[in-house]
């Protein structure tokens, strides 16, 4: 019985201690809610030491984007710095076996890529006549922040329905002879010779 009383007293002392600590810790001076009170700016001088507002916050150093080293120019800065090269010029030729088989209202897409991935630049030509002289350059970029820089893989596709995302029977593709080219190249020949 004595043990139960001692445990009860300890429990009571513990509860009273927590209640006393809670009351002592709550030193906020809470005012009653006033629905007509206007919000006001807090007094920051109580939070920040004098002169802290004039100090400039330190900017955290972010890691460079994947594929870039510290100090290396970004793709956006390359584009802004004028590294968008000169247009590539040449001719798109339709192979003789496809000469009479393309629709008169077909669309020619000339595509420049820099390695794997989405097109860097695309030129759309409605109702082309072959051989077709072309020029594709910085003004044809899909994303203006990307520099028009080489090496560029050039391909072309005659599309019967005019939709670049679809591939239909009768579409014909071809690549630049001689492989990738640099911006400013001239005399590039693309032969449309592969049916889809």
PDB file of C-alpha atoms in Angstrom, residues 55-134:
ATOM      1  CA  UNK A  55      24.191  43.242 -45.533  1.00  0.00           C
ATOM      2  CA  UNK A  56      23.701  41.402 -48.817  1.00  0.00           C
ATOM      3  CA  UNK A  57      22.604  37.792 -48.445  1.00  0.00           C
ATOM      4  CA  UNK A  58      25.147  35.241 -49.575  1.00  0.00           C
ATOM      5  CA  UNK A  59      24.077  33.370 -52.702  1.00  0.00           C
ATOM      6  CA  UNK A  60      24.596  29.626 -52.459  1.00  0.00           C
ATOM      7  CA  UNK A  61      26.832  28.179 -55.141  1.00  0.00           C
ATOM      8  CA  UNK A  62      24.809  25.809 -57.298  1.00  0.00           C
ATOM      9  CA  UNK A  63      26.479  22.857 -58.984  1.00  0.00           C
ATOM     10  CA  UNK A  64      26.903  23.157 -62.752  1.00  0.00           C
ATOM     11  CA  UNK A  65      24.293  21.483 -64.982  1.00  0.00           C
ATOM     12  CA  UNK A  66      25.020  17.907 -66.097  1.00  0.00           C
ATOM     13  CA  UNK A  67      27.634  17.765 -68.830  1.00  0.00           C
ATOM     14  CA  UNK A  68      29.075  21.185 -67.956  1.00  0.00           C
ATOM     15  CA  UNK A  69      32.167  21.976 -65.933  1.00  0.00           C
ATOM     16  CA  UNK A  70      32.564  24.901 -63.572  1.00  0.00           C
ATOM     17  CA  UNK A  71      33.644  27.961 -65.486  1.00  0.00           C
ATOM     18  CA  UNK A  72      32.521  26.497 -68.824  1.00  0.00           C
ATOM     19  CA  UNK A  73      30.078  28.690 -70.753  1.00  0.00           C
ATOM     20  CA  UNK A  74      26.489  27.485 -70.696  1.00  0.00           C
ATOM     21  CA  UNK A  75      24.520  26.766 -73.861  1.00  0.00           C
ATOM     22  CA  UNK A  76      22.426  29.873 -73.237  1.00  0.00           C
ATOM     23  CA  UNK A  77      25.519  32.052 -72.890  1.00  0.00           C
ATOM     24  CA  UNK A  78      26.967  30.506 -76.056  1.00  0.00           C
ATOM     25  CA  UNK A  79      23.796  31.438 -77.940  1.00  0.00           C
ATOM     26  CA  UNK A  80      23.797  34.945 -76.448  1.00  0.00           C
ATOM     27  CA  UNK A  81      27.478  35.386 -77.250  1.00  0.00           C
ATOM     28  CA  UNK A  82      26.772  34.959 -80.952  1.00  0.00           C
ATOM     29  CA  UNK A  83      28.030  31.418 -81.358  1.00  0.00           C
ATOM     30  CA  UNK A  84      25.021  30.751 -83.521  1.00  0.00           C
ATOM     31  CA  UNK A  85      26.825  29.855 -86.698  1.00  0.00           C
ATOM     32  CA  UNK A  86      26.068  30.688 -90.275  1.00  0.00           C
ATOM     33  CA  UNK A  87      23.307  28.827 -92.115  1.00  0.00           C
ATOM     34  CA  UNK A  88      24.000  25.577 -93.937  1.00  0.00           C
ATOM     35  CA  UNK A  89      23.070  25.677 -97.620  1.00  0.00           C
ATOM     36  CA  UNK A  90      22.602  22.967-100.182  1.00  0.00           C
ATOM     37  CA  UNK A  91      20.142  21.014-102.295  1.00  0.00           C
ATOM     38  CA  UNK A  92      17.538  18.347-101.548  1.00  0.00           C
ATOM     39  CA  UNK A  93      17.232  15.852-104.396  1.00  0.00           C
ATOM     40  CA  UNK A  94      14.455  13.299-104.845  1.00  0.00           C
ATOM     41  CA  UNK A  95      15.751   9.906-106.008  1.00  0.00           C
ATOM     42  CA  UNK A  96      14.502   9.069-109.556  1.00  0.00           C
ATOM     43  CA  UNK A  97      12.467   6.046-108.377  1.00  0.00           C
ATOM     44  CA  UNK A  98      10.243   8.394-106.284  1.00  0.00           C
ATOM     45  CA  UNK A  99       9.874  11.164-108.860  1.00  0.00           C
ATOM     46  CA  UNK A 100       6.251  10.487-109.849  1.00  0.00           C
ATOM     47  CA  UNK A 101       5.105   8.969-106.554  1.00  0.00           C
ATOM     48  CA  UNK A 102       5.005  11.965-104.195  1.00  0.00           C
ATOM     49  CA  UNK A 103       1.853  14.007-103.663  1.00  0.00           C
ATOM     50  CA  UNK A 104       1.777  17.499-105.162  1.00  0.00           C
ATOM     51  CA  UNK A 105       0.708  18.948-101.802  1.00  0.00           C
ATOM     52  CA  UNK A 106       3.392  17.108 -99.801  1.00  0.00           C
ATOM     53  CA  UNK A 107       5.573  18.977 -97.313  1.00  0.00           C
ATOM     54  CA  UNK A 108       9.363  18.839 -97.134  1.00  0.00           C
ATOM     55  CA  UNK A 109      10.967  18.934 -93.679  1.00  0.00           C
ATOM     56  CA  UNK A 110      14.694  19.704 -93.477  1.00  0.00           C
ATOM     57  CA  UNK A 111      16.048  18.828 -90.036  1.00  0.00           C
ATOM     58  CA  UNK A 112      19.355  19.690 -88.332  1.00  0.00           C
ATOM     59  CA  UNK A 113      20.383  17.736 -85.238  1.00  0.00           C
ATOM     60  CA  UNK A 114      23.394  18.005 -82.978  1.00  0.00           C
ATOM     61  CA  UNK A 115      23.949  14.391 -81.960  1.00  0.00           C
ATOM     62  CA  UNK A 116      21.137  12.311 -80.541  1.00  0.00           C
ATOM     63  CA  UNK A 117      18.016  14.006 -79.271  1.00  0.00           C
ATOM     64  CA  UNK A 118      15.436  16.426 -80.544  1.00  0.00           C
ATOM     65  CA  UNK A 119      15.968  18.543 -83.653  1.00  0.00           C
ATOM     66  CA  UNK A 120      18.038  21.680 -83.234  1.00  0.00           C
ATOM     67  CA  UNK A 121      16.471  23.373 -86.270  1.00  0.00           C
ATOM     68  CA  UNK A 122      13.677  22.531 -88.705  1.00  0.00           C
ATOM     69  CA  UNK A 123      12.696  24.119 -92.017  1.00  0.00           C
ATOM     70  CA  UNK A 124       9.210  23.383 -93.426  1.00  0.00           C
ATOM     71  CA  UNK A 125       8.662  23.776 -97.165  1.00  0.00           C
ATOM     72  CA  UNK A 126       5.156  23.372 -98.614  1.00  0.00           C
ATOM     73  CA  UNK A 127       4.765  21.841-102.099  1.00  0.00           C
ATOM     74  CA  UNK A 128       8.502  21.664-102.928  1.00  0.00           C
ATOM     75  CA  UNK A 129       9.874  21.193-106.441  1.00  0.00           C
ATOM     76  CA  UNK A 130      12.988  19.050-106.864  1.00  0.00           C
ATOM     77  CA  UNK A 131      15.860  19.638-106.846  1.00  0.00           C
ATOM     78  CA  UNK A 132      15.125  22.053-103.995  1.00  0.00           C
ATOM     79  CA  UNK A 133      17.744  24.597-102.873  1.00  0.00           C
ATOM     80  CA  UNK A 134      17.679  25.075 -99.090  1.00  0.00           C
TER      81      UNK A 134
END
